Amino acid sequence: MDMGRESRWEKDAMTVEIVFALVTAVALAAAVCAVALALTLVFDLAGPASKGVLMAGALVGAAVGTWRLVRVLYRFDAERRKGH
């Protein structure tokens, strides 16, 4: 780096990493929600039980997606600071 200024390559790498983090976080959250939906369909849940499982799936999906997003971006930042 040249005294704090980022090169075009570094900006492009950062953009790619942000998009990767967002896409994988959304995919992971969607997969968790799909598992919750599959559980309600497989066990033929109805009413409050179905609603509870779907709500739990949405909450866990959001938490897992957020965890993935933070983890990928933190790892990228740590590697960038090391100079890799």
Short mmCIF file of N, CA and C in Angstrom, two decimals:
data_model
loop_
_atom_site.label_atom_id
_atom_site.label_comp_id
_atom_site.label_asym_id
_atom_site.label_seq_id
_atom_site.Cartn_x
_atom_site.Cartn_y
_atom_site.Cartn_z
N MET A 1 0.83 -1.18 0.00
CA MET A 1 0.00 0.00 0.00
C MET A 1 0.87 1.24 0.00
N ASP A 2 0.34 2.29 -0.56
CA ASP A 2 1.11 3.52 -0.60
C ASP A 2 0.53 4.53 0.37
N MET A 3 0.96 4.43 1.63
CA MET A 3 0.65 5.39 2.68
C MET A 3 -0.87 5.58 2.88
N GLY A 4 -1.58 4.48 2.98
CA GLY A 4 -3.00 4.55 3.29
C GLY A 4 -3.93 4.63 2.11
N ARG A 5 -3.41 4.88 0.95
CA ARG A 5 -4.28 4.93 -0.24
C ARG A 5 -4.37 3.54 -0.84
N GLU A 6 -5.58 3.12 -1.15
CA GLU A 6 -5.80 1.79 -1.70
C GLU A 6 -5.69 1.83 -3.22
N SER A 7 -5.06 0.81 -3.77
CA SER A 7 -4.97 0.72 -5.22
C SER A 7 -6.30 0.25 -5.79
N ARG A 8 -6.44 0.36 -7.07
CA ARG A 8 -7.67 -0.09 -7.74
C ARG A 8 -7.87 -1.58 -7.52
N TRP A 9 -6.80 -2.35 -7.55
CA TRP A 9 -6.89 -3.80 -7.34
C TRP A 9 -7.42 -4.11 -5.95
N GLU A 10 -6.95 -3.36 -4.96
CA GLU A 10 -7.41 -3.59 -3.59
C GLU A 10 -8.89 -3.24 -3.43
N LYS A 11 -9.32 -2.18 -4.08
CA LYS A 11 -10.74 -1.82 -4.03
C LYS A 11 -11.59 -2.88 -4.71
N ASP A 12 -11.13 -3.38 -5.85
CA ASP A 12 -11.86 -4.43 -6.55
C ASP A 12 -11.92 -5.71 -5.71
N ALA A 13 -10.82 -6.05 -5.07
CA ALA A 13 -10.80 -7.24 -4.23
C ALA A 13 -11.77 -7.09 -3.06
N MET A 14 -11.83 -5.91 -2.50
CA MET A 14 -12.75 -5.65 -1.39
C MET A 14 -14.20 -5.77 -1.86
N THR A 15 -14.50 -5.24 -3.04
CA THR A 15 -15.85 -5.33 -3.59
C THR A 15 -16.25 -6.78 -3.83
N VAL A 16 -15.35 -7.56 -4.40
CA VAL A 16 -15.62 -8.97 -4.65
C VAL A 16 -15.86 -9.70 -3.34
N GLU A 17 -15.07 -9.40 -2.35
CA GLU A 17 -15.22 -10.08 -1.05
C GLU A 17 -16.54 -9.70 -0.38
N ILE A 18 -16.96 -8.46 -0.50
CA ILE A 18 -18.24 -8.04 0.08
C ILE A 18 -19.40 -8.75 -0.62
N VAL A 19 -19.36 -8.82 -1.94
CA VAL A 19 -20.41 -9.50 -2.69
C VAL A 19 -20.42 -10.98 -2.34
N PHE A 20 -19.25 -11.60 -2.25
CA PHE A 20 -19.16 -13.01 -1.86
C PHE A 20 -19.77 -13.23 -0.48
N ALA A 21 -19.44 -12.35 0.45
CA ALA A 21 -19.97 -12.49 1.81
C ALA A 21 -21.49 -12.35 1.82
N LEU A 22 -22.01 -11.39 1.09
CA LEU A 22 -23.46 -11.21 1.03
C LEU A 22 -24.17 -12.39 0.39
N VAL A 23 -23.65 -12.86 -0.73
CA VAL A 23 -24.29 -13.97 -1.44
C VAL A 23 -24.27 -15.24 -0.60
N THR A 24 -23.13 -15.56 0.01
CA THR A 24 -23.07 -16.77 0.81
C THR A 24 -23.91 -16.65 2.07
N ALA A 25 -24.00 -15.46 2.64
CA ALA A 25 -24.83 -15.26 3.84
C ALA A 25 -26.31 -15.45 3.48
N VAL A 26 -26.74 -14.89 2.38
CA VAL A 26 -28.13 -15.06 1.95
C VAL A 26 -28.43 -16.52 1.62
N ALA A 27 -27.51 -17.19 0.94
CA ALA A 27 -27.71 -18.60 0.60
C ALA A 27 -27.80 -19.46 1.86
N LEU A 28 -26.95 -19.21 2.83
CA LEU A 28 -26.97 -19.97 4.07
C LEU A 28 -28.26 -19.71 4.84
N ALA A 29 -28.68 -18.46 4.92
CA ALA A 29 -29.93 -18.12 5.61
C ALA A 29 -31.12 -18.77 4.91
N ALA A 30 -31.12 -18.76 3.60
CA ALA A 30 -32.21 -19.39 2.84
C ALA A 30 -32.22 -20.90 3.06
N ALA A 31 -31.06 -21.51 3.15
CA ALA A 31 -31.00 -22.95 3.40
C ALA A 31 -31.57 -23.31 4.76
N VAL A 32 -31.27 -22.50 5.76
CA VAL A 32 -31.81 -22.75 7.10
C VAL A 32 -33.33 -22.58 7.09
N CYS A 33 -33.82 -21.56 6.43
CA CYS A 33 -35.27 -21.37 6.33
C CYS A 33 -35.93 -22.51 5.56
N ALA A 34 -35.26 -23.00 4.53
CA ALA A 34 -35.79 -24.13 3.76
C ALA A 34 -35.87 -25.39 4.61
N VAL A 35 -34.90 -25.59 5.48
CA VAL A 35 -34.94 -26.74 6.38
C VAL A 35 -36.14 -26.62 7.32
N ALA A 36 -36.38 -25.44 7.84
CA ALA A 36 -37.54 -25.23 8.72
C ALA A 36 -38.84 -25.49 7.96
N LEU A 37 -38.92 -25.02 6.74
CA LEU A 37 -40.11 -25.27 5.93
C LEU A 37 -40.28 -26.76 5.65
N ALA A 38 -39.18 -27.43 5.33
CA ALA A 38 -39.23 -28.87 5.08
C ALA A 38 -39.70 -29.62 6.32
N LEU A 39 -39.26 -29.19 7.49
CA LEU A 39 -39.71 -29.84 8.73
C LEU A 39 -41.21 -29.71 8.92
N THR A 40 -41.74 -28.53 8.62
CA THR A 40 -43.19 -28.35 8.78
C THR A 40 -43.96 -29.20 7.78
N LEU A 41 -43.42 -29.38 6.60
CA LEU A 41 -44.09 -30.19 5.59
C LEU A 41 -43.96 -31.69 5.88
N VAL A 42 -42.77 -32.13 6.28
CA VAL A 42 -42.54 -33.55 6.54
C VAL A 42 -43.35 -34.03 7.74
N PHE A 43 -43.37 -33.24 8.79
CA PHE A 43 -44.10 -33.63 10.00
C PHE A 43 -45.55 -33.15 9.99
N ASP A 44 -45.98 -32.56 8.87
CA ASP A 44 -47.36 -32.12 8.68
C ASP A 44 -47.85 -31.26 9.85
N LEU A 45 -47.01 -30.29 10.21
CA LEU A 45 -47.37 -29.38 11.30
C LEU A 45 -48.37 -28.35 10.82
N ALA A 46 -49.25 -27.96 11.71
CA ALA A 46 -50.25 -26.95 11.35
C ALA A 46 -50.44 -26.01 12.53
N GLY A 47 -50.99 -24.85 12.26
CA GLY A 47 -51.32 -23.90 13.31
C GLY A 47 -50.11 -23.32 14.00
N PRO A 48 -50.18 -23.20 15.32
CA PRO A 48 -49.10 -22.56 16.08
C PRO A 48 -47.77 -23.31 15.99
N ALA A 49 -47.82 -24.62 15.88
CA ALA A 49 -46.57 -25.39 15.77
C ALA A 49 -45.84 -25.04 14.49
N SER A 50 -46.58 -24.98 13.40
CA SER A 50 -45.98 -24.63 12.11
C SER A 50 -45.42 -23.21 12.15
N LYS A 51 -46.21 -22.31 12.70
CA LYS A 51 -45.78 -20.92 12.79
C LYS A 51 -44.52 -20.79 13.65
N GLY A 52 -44.47 -21.54 14.75
CA GLY A 52 -43.31 -21.50 15.64
C GLY A 52 -42.05 -22.02 14.97
N VAL A 53 -42.18 -23.13 14.25
CA VAL A 53 -41.01 -23.70 13.56
C VAL A 53 -40.53 -22.75 12.47
N LEU A 54 -41.45 -22.17 11.73
CA LEU A 54 -41.06 -21.23 10.67
C LEU A 54 -40.42 -19.97 11.24
N MET A 55 -40.95 -19.48 12.35
CA MET A 55 -40.38 -18.29 13.00
C MET A 55 -38.98 -18.61 13.52
N ALA A 56 -38.84 -19.76 14.15
CA ALA A 56 -37.51 -20.16 14.64
C ALA A 56 -36.53 -20.32 13.47
N GLY A 57 -37.00 -20.89 12.37
CA GLY A 57 -36.15 -21.03 11.19
C GLY A 57 -35.71 -19.69 10.64
N ALA A 58 -36.63 -18.73 10.63
CA ALA A 58 -36.30 -17.39 10.14
C ALA A 58 -35.29 -16.71 11.06
N LEU A 59 -35.50 -16.85 12.36
CA LEU A 59 -34.56 -16.22 13.32
C LEU A 59 -33.18 -16.87 13.26
N VAL A 60 -33.15 -18.19 13.23
CA VAL A 60 -31.86 -18.89 13.15
C VAL A 60 -31.20 -18.59 11.80
N GLY A 61 -31.98 -18.54 10.74
CA GLY A 61 -31.44 -18.20 9.42
C GLY A 61 -30.82 -16.82 9.39
N ALA A 62 -31.49 -15.85 10.00
CA ALA A 62 -30.94 -14.49 10.06
C ALA A 62 -29.66 -14.46 10.89
N ALA A 63 -29.65 -15.19 12.00
CA ALA A 63 -28.45 -15.22 12.84
C ALA A 63 -27.28 -15.88 12.12
N VAL A 64 -27.55 -16.99 11.45
CA VAL A 64 -26.49 -17.70 10.73
C VAL A 64 -25.98 -16.86 9.55
N GLY A 65 -26.89 -16.20 8.85
CA GLY A 65 -26.48 -15.34 7.74
C GLY A 65 -25.61 -14.19 8.21
N THR A 66 -26.00 -13.58 9.31
CA THR A 66 -25.21 -12.48 9.88
C THR A 66 -23.85 -12.97 10.33
N TRP A 67 -23.82 -14.13 10.98
CA TRP A 67 -22.55 -14.72 11.42
C TRP A 67 -21.63 -14.95 10.22
N ARG A 68 -22.17 -15.49 9.13
CA ARG A 68 -21.37 -15.77 7.93
C ARG A 68 -20.82 -14.47 7.34
N LEU A 69 -21.66 -13.46 7.25
CA LEU A 69 -21.25 -12.17 6.69
C LEU A 69 -20.11 -11.57 7.50
N VAL A 70 -20.26 -11.53 8.80
CA VAL A 70 -19.22 -10.96 9.67
C VAL A 70 -17.95 -11.78 9.61
N ARG A 71 -18.09 -13.09 9.62
CA ARG A 71 -16.91 -13.97 9.61
C ARG A 71 -16.07 -13.79 8.33
N VAL A 72 -16.75 -13.76 7.18
CA VAL A 72 -16.04 -13.62 5.91
C VAL A 72 -15.35 -12.26 5.83
N LEU A 73 -16.05 -11.20 6.21
CA LEU A 73 -15.45 -9.87 6.12
C LEU A 73 -14.33 -9.68 7.14
N TYR A 74 -14.49 -10.24 8.33
CA TYR A 74 -13.42 -10.16 9.33
C TYR A 74 -12.18 -10.91 8.86
N ARG A 75 -12.37 -12.09 8.30
CA ARG A 75 -11.24 -12.87 7.79
C ARG A 75 -10.53 -12.12 6.67
N PHE A 76 -11.30 -11.50 5.77
CA PHE A 76 -10.70 -10.73 4.68
C PHE A 76 -9.88 -9.56 5.23
N ASP A 77 -10.44 -8.86 6.21
CA ASP A 77 -9.74 -7.72 6.80
C ASP A 77 -8.46 -8.16 7.51
N ALA A 78 -8.52 -9.28 8.20
CA ALA A 78 -7.32 -9.79 8.89
C ALA A 78 -6.24 -10.15 7.89
N GLU A 79 -6.61 -10.79 6.79
CA GLU A 79 -5.63 -11.15 5.77
C GLU A 79 -5.07 -9.90 5.09
N ARG A 80 -5.93 -8.91 4.87
CA ARG A 80 -5.48 -7.67 4.21
C ARG A 80 -4.48 -6.94 5.10
N ARG A 81 -4.73 -6.93 6.40
CA ARG A 81 -3.81 -6.26 7.33
C ARG A 81 -2.46 -6.96 7.42
N LYS A 82 -2.47 -8.28 7.23
CA LYS A 82 -1.21 -9.02 7.22
C LYS A 82 -0.41 -8.75 5.96
N GLY A 83 -1.11 -8.32 4.91
CA GLY A 83 -0.43 -8.02 3.67
C GLY A 83 -0.52 -9.13 2.66
N HIS A 84 -1.45 -10.06 2.85
CA HIS A 84 -1.60 -11.17 1.91
C HIS A 84 -2.57 -10.84 0.83
#
